[in-house]
Amino acid sequence: MKRPTFELHNSAASEGGACYVPVQAPEAAAAAGDDRKPILLPVPPDELPGKGYRKGQIASWLYKKGAREWDEMTDLPRRLREALEREWRIGEFALVQAFPSSDGSVKYLFTLHDGRRTEAVYLPYADRKTVCISSQVGCPAGCTFCATGKMGFGRNLTGPEILDQILAVAYHQGLAPREIRNVVLMGMGEPLLNYDNVAWAVRRMLARNALAMSPRRVALSTVGIPKGIRRLAEDDLGIKLALSLHAPDDETRKRIIPTAKAYPVEEIMDAVAEYFQKTRRRVTFEYVMLKGVNDAPEQARAVARLVRTRRIVAHVNLIPFNPWEGAPVEGTPREAIKRFAHILEAEGIPTTVRWSRGVDVGAACGQLALKEG
Ligand code: SAH
Ligand code: SF4
């Protein structure tokens, strides 16, 4: 049978450099093909194939031990494994390519069964292992500073395709899936424009009989879709919300974020305030620092005001811009980023600067686009 292919690329050495360089991946040859079987992940863990306790065994192999081949499930009788193998495919990806960065992070490029591609990044920290996953192929929002936005929109990822990024990364890192305790939806795409599939995947991340993650350790980053934020609050998934604010006023926001024309900042902030009231979880505001666009001291004070007037317990993440070829904007210099951070701090808003990782393979979370889609 046709197995998914894994390739390891020695890209850190070849790409080098400290700035963002999109990966030049070779054409994925193994794309199409395995459409003969339903995939396993959509099946609720309690309804997996097999009789009685076999279901529990399979769920455990899938979500606890992270098996990706029926052959690995050694406590199932061989005849059963063979029968299951004929009927069910486990993974969502036809091809998995890994691009390790010199700082320890690894970018994963997944070729889906229809030949499209999506990406995730594995980010090992001293105290936790994080995976940054995608929700769409490309992105319809088209933010000017974002390489994914520049690519345009491919399609929504299905729920299983979103979820399987975590399982596949764990597998290729030699980890059990549950060793990955942190997930951020900050890869390609706007998660709240693919709400149902994202919610499906998040539920499976949190489910005790699936990945059993703590909702505090799952974060969703959005460009700011008020309806989606409200739905997230109503659905009570309890996950962390990150809002890509990037500017405190509509005029500046509209220059860099096309969806700002449809959703004024006040309306987005009201939805975020509702999310905070409901979940009582500290909200993160992301702010990519763009030279001469959104980095003036007055803008820092305006950000602080926006947050304070709604009494949101907040944290601001300043993101140095990761340049990419053809980007129409430039990043704010390091010293000016620090000054902006100091103003926010002085205004009483806890602030950190997120110096990026994985930049030498274009893996910095949130700038996951590829030159060749
Ligand atoms: N669509 C969602 C989530 C994916 S992007 C969103 O926009 O929030 C994750 C984060 O990376 C966002 O805050 C986004 O604005 C930021 N980002 C995108 N391109 C970037 C770049 N070139 N440099 C720095 N941050 C970038
Ligand atoms: Fe889409 Fe987010 Fe990039 Fe904007 S920043 S284009 S919303 S992925």
Coordinates of C-alpha atoms and ligand atoms in Angstrom, one line a residue:
M1 CA 0.0 0.0 0.0
K2 CA 1.0 3.6 -0.4
R3 CA 2.4 5.0 2.8
P4 CA 2.8 8.7 3.5
T5 CA 6.3 9.8 2.8
F6 CA 8.5 11.7 5.2
E7 CA 11.4 13.9 4.1
L8 CA 13.9 15.7 6.2
H9 CA 15.5 18.8 4.7
N10 CA 18.7 20.2 5.9
S11 CA 17.4 23.7 5.3
A12 CA 18.9 25.5 8.3
A13 CA 22.3 25.1 6.8
S14 CA 21.4 26.0 3.3
E15 CA 19.0 28.9 4.0
G16 CA 21.0 30.5 6.9
G17 CA 20.6 34.1 7.9
A18 CA 18.6 35.7 10.6
C19 CA 15.7 37.1 8.6
Y20 CA 12.7 35.5 7.3
V21 CA 13.3 33.3 4.2
P22 CA 10.4 31.3 2.9
V23 CA 11.2 27.7 2.3
Q24 CA 11.7 26.6 -1.3
A25 CA 10.3 23.1 -1.1
P26 CA 10.7 20.7 -4.0
E27 CA 7.4 19.8 -5.7
A28 CA 5.5 17.3 -3.7
A29 CA 5.3 14.2 -5.8
A30 CA 3.4 12.0 -3.5
A31 CA 0.3 14.1 -3.3
A32 CA -2.8 12.4 -4.5
G33 CA -3.8 8.8 -4.2
D34 CA -5.1 7.5 -1.0
D35 CA -8.7 8.1 -1.5
R36 CA -9.8 4.5 -1.1
K37 CA -10.6 4.7 2.6
P38 CA -12.3 7.0 5.0
I39 CA -9.9 8.6 7.4
L40 CA -9.9 7.6 11.0
L41 CA -9.8 10.9 12.9
P42 CA -13.3 12.1 12.2
V43 CA -14.6 9.0 14.0
P44 CA -15.4 9.8 17.7
P45 CA -13.0 7.9 19.9
D46 CA -15.8 5.9 21.4
E47 CA -17.0 4.8 18.0
L48 CA -13.7 3.7 16.5
P49 CA -13.7 0.4 14.6
G50 CA -13.4 -2.9 16.3
K51 CA -15.6 -4.5 18.9
G52 CA -15.8 -3.7 22.6
Y53 CA -12.5 -2.9 24.3
R54 CA -10.7 -2.8 20.9
K55 CA -12.1 0.6 20.4
G56 CA -10.4 1.8 23.5
Q57 CA -7.2 0.2 22.4
I58 CA -7.3 1.9 19.1
A59 CA -8.1 5.3 20.7
S60 CA -5.2 4.9 23.0
W61 CA -2.8 4.0 20.1
L62 CA -4.1 7.0 18.2
Y63 CA -4.3 9.7 20.8
K64 CA -2.0 8.5 23.6
K65 CA 0.8 6.6 21.8
G66 CA 0.4 8.4 18.6
A67 CA 0.6 5.5 16.2
R68 CA 0.3 6.4 12.5
E69 CA 0.4 2.9 11.1
W70 CA -1.9 -0.1 11.9
D71 CA 1.2 -2.2 12.1
E72 CA 2.4 -0.3 15.1
M73 CA -0.7 -1.4 17.1
T74 CA 1.0 -4.5 18.3
D75 CA -1.6 -5.6 20.9
L76 CA -4.2 -6.0 18.1
P77 CA -4.3 -9.4 16.4
R78 CA -2.5 -9.3 13.1
R79 CA -5.6 -10.4 11.2
L80 CA -7.6 -7.4 12.7
R81 CA -4.8 -5.0 11.8
E82 CA -4.8 -6.2 8.3
A83 CA -8.5 -5.9 8.0
L84 CA -8.4 -2.4 9.5
E85 CA -5.6 -1.4 7.2
R86 CA -7.7 -2.3 4.2
E87 CA -10.5 -0.1 5.4
W88 CA -9.1 2.8 7.2
R89 CA -6.4 5.4 6.6
I90 CA -4.9 7.0 9.7
G91 CA -3.1 10.2 8.7
E92 CA -4.3 13.2 6.7
F93 CA -1.1 13.9 4.9
A94 CA 0.3 12.4 1.8
L95 CA 3.7 13.9 2.4
V96 CA 5.4 15.4 5.4
Q97 CA 8.5 17.5 5.0
A98 CA 10.5 18.8 7.9
F99 CA 12.7 21.9 7.8
P100 CA 14.7 22.2 11.0
S101 CA 15.9 25.6 12.1
S102 CA 19.2 26.3 13.8
D103 CA 17.4 27.4 16.9
G104 CA 15.7 24.1 17.5
S105 CA 12.3 24.9 16.0
V106 CA 11.1 22.7 13.1
K107 CA 8.8 23.8 10.3
Y108 CA 6.6 21.1 8.9
L109 CA 5.2 21.3 5.4
F110 CA 2.2 19.0 4.9
T111 CA 0.9 18.0 1.5
L112 CA -2.8 17.2 1.8
H113 CA -4.5 14.5 -0.2
D114 CA -5.7 16.9 -2.8
G115 CA -2.1 18.2 -3.3
R116 CA -2.6 21.4 -1.5
R117 CA -0.2 22.3 1.3
T118 CA -0.3 23.6 4.8
E119 CA 2.2 24.2 7.5
A120 CA 2.9 23.8 11.2
V121 CA 5.9 24.7 13.4
Y122 CA 7.2 22.7 16.3
L123 CA 8.6 25.0 19.0
P124 CA 10.5 23.3 21.9
Y125 CA 11.0 25.4 24.9
A126 CA 12.8 24.5 28.2
D127 CA 9.5 24.0 30.0
R128 CA 7.0 23.1 27.3
K129 CA 6.6 21.8 23.8
T130 CA 4.4 23.9 21.5
V131 CA 3.0 23.4 18.1
C132 CA 1.8 26.3 16.0
I133 CA -0.9 25.0 13.5
S134 CA -2.8 26.3 10.5
S135 CA -6.5 26.6 10.0
Q136 CA -6.6 27.3 6.2
V137 CA -4.5 26.9 3.1
G138 CA -3.5 30.5 2.5
C139 CA -5.7 33.2 3.9
P140 CA -8.6 35.3 2.5
A141 CA -7.9 38.3 4.8
G142 CA -5.0 39.6 2.8
C143 CA -3.1 41.7 5.4
T144 CA -0.4 43.6 3.7
F145 CA 2.5 42.6 6.0
C146 CA 1.7 38.9 6.0
A147 CA 3.2 36.5 3.5
T148 CA 0.2 34.1 3.9
G149 CA -2.1 36.9 3.1
K150 CA -0.2 37.6 0.0
M151 CA -0.6 34.0 -1.2
G152 CA -4.4 34.4 -1.3
F153 CA -6.9 31.8 -0.2
G154 CA -6.7 28.1 -1.1
R155 CA -9.3 26.4 1.0
N156 CA -10.5 25.8 4.5
L157 CA -8.8 22.9 6.3
T158 CA -11.1 20.2 7.5
G159 CA -11.3 19.6 11.3
P160 CA -9.2 16.4 11.0
E161 CA -6.6 18.2 8.9
I162 CA -6.3 20.8 11.6
L163 CA -6.0 18.3 14.4
D164 CA -3.7 15.9 12.6
Q165 CA -1.0 18.6 12.4
I166 CA -0.4 18.1 16.1
L167 CA -0.4 14.3 15.8
A168 CA 2.0 14.3 12.9
V169 CA 4.4 16.7 14.5
A170 CA 4.5 14.7 17.7
Y171 CA 5.1 11.5 15.7
H172 CA 7.9 13.0 13.7
Q173 CA 9.5 14.4 16.8
G174 CA 9.3 11.0 18.5
L175 CA 6.9 12.3 21.1
A176 CA 3.6 10.9 22.4
P177 CA 0.8 13.3 21.3
R178 CA 0.0 14.2 24.8
E179 CA 3.6 15.4 25.4
I180 CA 2.6 18.4 23.3
R181 CA 0.9 20.5 25.9
N182 CA 0.6 23.8 24.1
V183 CA -1.1 24.6 20.8
V184 CA -1.4 27.9 19.1
L185 CA -3.6 28.5 16.1
M186 CA -1.3 31.1 14.6
G187 CA -0.2 29.4 11.5
M188 CA -1.7 29.9 8.0
G189 CA -5.2 31.3 7.8
E190 CA -7.8 33.1 9.9
P191 CA -9.3 30.5 12.3
L192 CA -12.5 32.4 12.8
L193 CA -13.3 32.3 9.1
N194 CA -13.2 28.5 9.4
Y195 CA -15.1 28.4 12.6
D196 CA -16.8 25.1 12.6
N197 CA -13.8 23.1 11.6
V198 CA -11.6 24.9 14.0
A199 CA -14.1 24.3 16.8
W200 CA -14.3 20.6 15.9
A201 CA -10.5 20.3 16.1
V202 CA -10.3 22.3 19.4
R203 CA -13.0 20.0 20.9
R204 CA -10.9 17.0 20.0
M205 CA -7.8 18.6 21.5
L206 CA -9.6 19.1 24.8
A207 CA -11.6 15.9 24.9
R208 CA -10.4 13.5 27.7
N209 CA -10.6 10.5 25.4
A210 CA -8.6 12.3 22.7
L211 CA -5.7 14.7 23.3
A212 CA -6.9 15.8 26.8
M213 CA -5.2 19.2 26.6
S214 CA -5.9 22.0 29.1
P215 CA -7.9 24.8 27.5
R216 CA -5.5 27.3 29.1
R217 CA -2.8 25.9 26.8
V218 CA -4.7 26.3 23.5
A219 CA -4.6 29.8 22.0
L220 CA -6.4 31.1 19.0
S221 CA -5.2 34.2 17.2
T222 CA -7.6 36.2 15.1
V223 CA -7.4 39.2 12.9
G224 CA -10.6 40.3 14.6
I225 CA -14.0 38.9 13.4
P226 CA -16.5 40.1 16.1
K227 CA -19.1 37.5 15.2
G228 CA -16.5 34.7 15.5
I229 CA -15.2 36.0 18.8
R230 CA -18.7 36.1 20.2
R231 CA -19.4 32.5 19.0
L232 CA -16.2 31.4 20.7
A233 CA -17.4 32.9 23.9
E234 CA -20.8 31.3 23.6
D235 CA -19.4 27.9 22.8
D236 CA -17.4 28.1 26.0
L237 CA -14.4 26.2 24.8
G238 CA -12.4 28.2 27.4
I239 CA -9.3 28.6 25.2
K240 CA -7.1 31.7 25.2
L241 CA -7.8 34.5 22.8
A242 CA -5.2 36.5 21.0
L243 CA -6.3 39.5 19.0
S244 CA -4.1 40.8 16.2
L245 CA -4.7 44.5 17.0
H246 CA -1.7 46.0 15.2
A247 CA -3.1 49.5 15.4
P248 CA -5.4 51.3 17.8
D249 CA -7.3 53.3 15.2
D250 CA -9.4 52.4 12.2
E251 CA -7.5 54.6 9.8
T252 CA -4.2 52.9 10.4
R253 CA -5.7 49.4 10.7
K254 CA -7.4 49.8 7.4
R255 CA -4.1 50.5 5.7
I256 CA -2.7 47.1 6.7
I257 CA -5.7 44.9 7.4
P258 CA -8.4 44.8 4.7
T259 CA -11.0 43.2 7.1
A260 CA -10.7 46.4 9.2
K261 CA -13.0 48.0 6.7
A262 CA -15.8 45.7 7.7
Y263 CA -15.0 45.6 11.4
P264 CA -14.2 48.8 13.2
V265 CA -11.8 48.5 16.1
E266 CA -14.4 49.5 18.7
E267 CA -16.7 46.7 17.6
I268 CA -13.9 44.2 17.8
M269 CA -12.8 45.4 21.2
D270 CA -16.4 45.1 22.5
A271 CA -16.5 41.5 21.3
V272 CA -13.1 40.9 23.0
A273 CA -14.4 42.4 26.2
E274 CA -17.3 40.0 26.1
Y275 CA -14.9 37.2 25.6
F276 CA -13.0 38.3 28.7
Q277 CA -16.1 38.8 30.8
K278 CA -17.2 35.3 29.9
T279 CA -14.0 33.4 30.2
R280 CA -12.0 35.6 32.7
R281 CA -9.0 34.6 30.7
R282 CA -6.3 37.2 30.1
V283 CA -6.4 38.3 26.5
T284 CA -3.3 38.7 24.4
F285 CA -3.1 41.6 22.0
E286 CA -0.6 41.0 19.2
Y287 CA 1.0 44.0 17.6
V288 CA 3.4 43.6 14.7
M289 CA 5.8 46.6 14.7
L290 CA 5.8 48.3 11.3
K291 CA 8.1 51.3 10.8
G292 CA 6.3 54.6 10.4
V293 CA 2.9 52.8 10.3
N294 CA 1.9 51.9 13.8
D295 CA 5.0 52.5 16.0
A296 CA 4.5 56.1 17.2
P297 CA 4.4 56.8 21.0
E298 CA 0.9 58.2 20.7
Q299 CA -0.2 54.9 19.2
A300 CA 1.2 53.0 22.2
R301 CA -0.9 55.2 24.5
A302 CA -4.0 54.7 22.4
V303 CA -3.6 50.9 22.6
A304 CA -3.4 51.2 26.4
R305 CA -6.5 53.4 26.5
L306 CA -8.5 50.9 24.3
V307 CA -7.7 48.1 26.7
R308 CA -8.1 50.0 29.9
T309 CA -11.5 51.5 29.1
R310 CA -13.0 48.1 28.8
R311 CA -11.2 46.7 31.9
I312 CA -9.8 43.8 30.0
V313 CA -7.0 42.0 31.7
A314 CA -4.6 42.0 28.9
H315 CA -1.1 41.4 27.8
V316 CA 0.5 42.9 24.7
N317 CA 2.8 40.9 22.5
L318 CA 5.0 43.1 20.4
I319 CA 6.1 41.2 17.3
P320 CA 9.1 42.4 15.4
F321 CA 8.2 42.3 11.7
N322 CA 9.6 39.3 9.8
P323 CA 10.6 40.6 6.4
W324 CA 9.8 38.6 3.3
E325 CA 10.6 39.2 -0.3
G326 CA 8.4 41.8 -1.8
A327 CA 6.8 42.9 1.5
P328 CA 5.5 46.5 1.1
V329 CA 6.4 47.4 4.7
E330 CA 9.4 47.5 6.9
G331 CA 10.0 46.5 10.5
T332 CA 10.5 49.0 13.4
P333 CA 14.1 49.0 14.6
R334 CA 14.9 47.1 17.8
E335 CA 15.5 50.2 19.9
A336 CA 12.2 51.8 18.9
I337 CA 10.3 48.5 19.7
K338 CA 11.8 48.7 23.2
R339 CA 10.7 52.3 23.6
F340 CA 7.2 51.4 22.5
A341 CA 7.2 48.5 25.0
H342 CA 8.3 50.9 27.8
I343 CA 5.4 53.3 27.1
L344 CA 2.9 50.4 27.3
E345 CA 4.4 49.2 30.5
A346 CA 4.3 52.8 31.9
E347 CA 0.6 52.9 31.0
G348 CA 0.1 49.7 33.1
I349 CA -0.1 47.2 30.3
P350 CA 2.1 44.1 30.7
T351 CA 4.1 43.9 27.5
T352 CA 6.6 41.4 26.0
V353 CA 8.5 41.5 22.8
R354 CA 8.3 38.2 20.9
W355 CA 11.7 37.9 19.3
S356 CA 11.0 35.3 16.7
R357 CA 12.2 31.8 16.4
G358 CA 12.6 29.7 13.3
V359 CA 13.1 32.7 11.1
D360 CA 15.9 31.1 9.1
V361 CA 13.5 28.6 7.7
G362 CA 10.6 31.0 7.3
A363 CA 9.1 29.2 10.3
A364 CA 8.3 32.1 12.5
C365 CA 4.8 31.4 13.8
G366 CA 2.4 33.3 11.7
Q367 CA 4.6 33.9 8.6
L368 CA 4.3 30.4 7.3
A369 CA 3.8 31.1 3.6
L370 CA 5.7 29.5 0.9
K371 CA 6.9 31.0 -2.3
E372 CA 5.2 28.4 -4.3
G373 CA 2.1 27.8 -2.3
Ligands
SAH1 N1 -4.9 34.9 11.0 C1 -4.6 35.0 12.4 C2 -3.6 34.0 12.9 C3 -2.4 33.8 12.0 S1 -1.2 35.0 11.9 C4 -4.2 36.4 12.8 O1 -4.0 37.2 11.9 O2 -4.2 36.7 14.0 C5 -0.4 35.0 13.5 C6 0.2 36.3 13.9 O3 1.4 36.6 13.1 C7 -0.7 37.5 13.7 O4 -0.7 38.4 14.8 C8 -0.1 38.1 12.4 O5 -0.5 39.5 12.3 C9 1.3 38.0 12.6 N2 2.1 38.1 11.4 C10 1.8 37.8 10.1 N3 2.8 38.1 9.3 C11 3.8 38.6 10.0 C12 5.1 39.1 9.7 N4 5.6 39.1 8.5 N5 5.9 39.5 10.7 C13 5.4 39.5 12.0 N6 4.2 39.1 12.4 C14 3.4 38.6 11.4
SF4_2 FE1 -4.6 36.1 7.4 FE2 -3.6 36.5 9.8 FE3 -2.0 36.8 7.7 FE4 -3.9 38.6 8.1 S1 -2.1 38.1 9.4 S2 -3.5 37.6 6.1 S3 -5.5 37.3 9.0 S4 -3.0 34.9 8.4

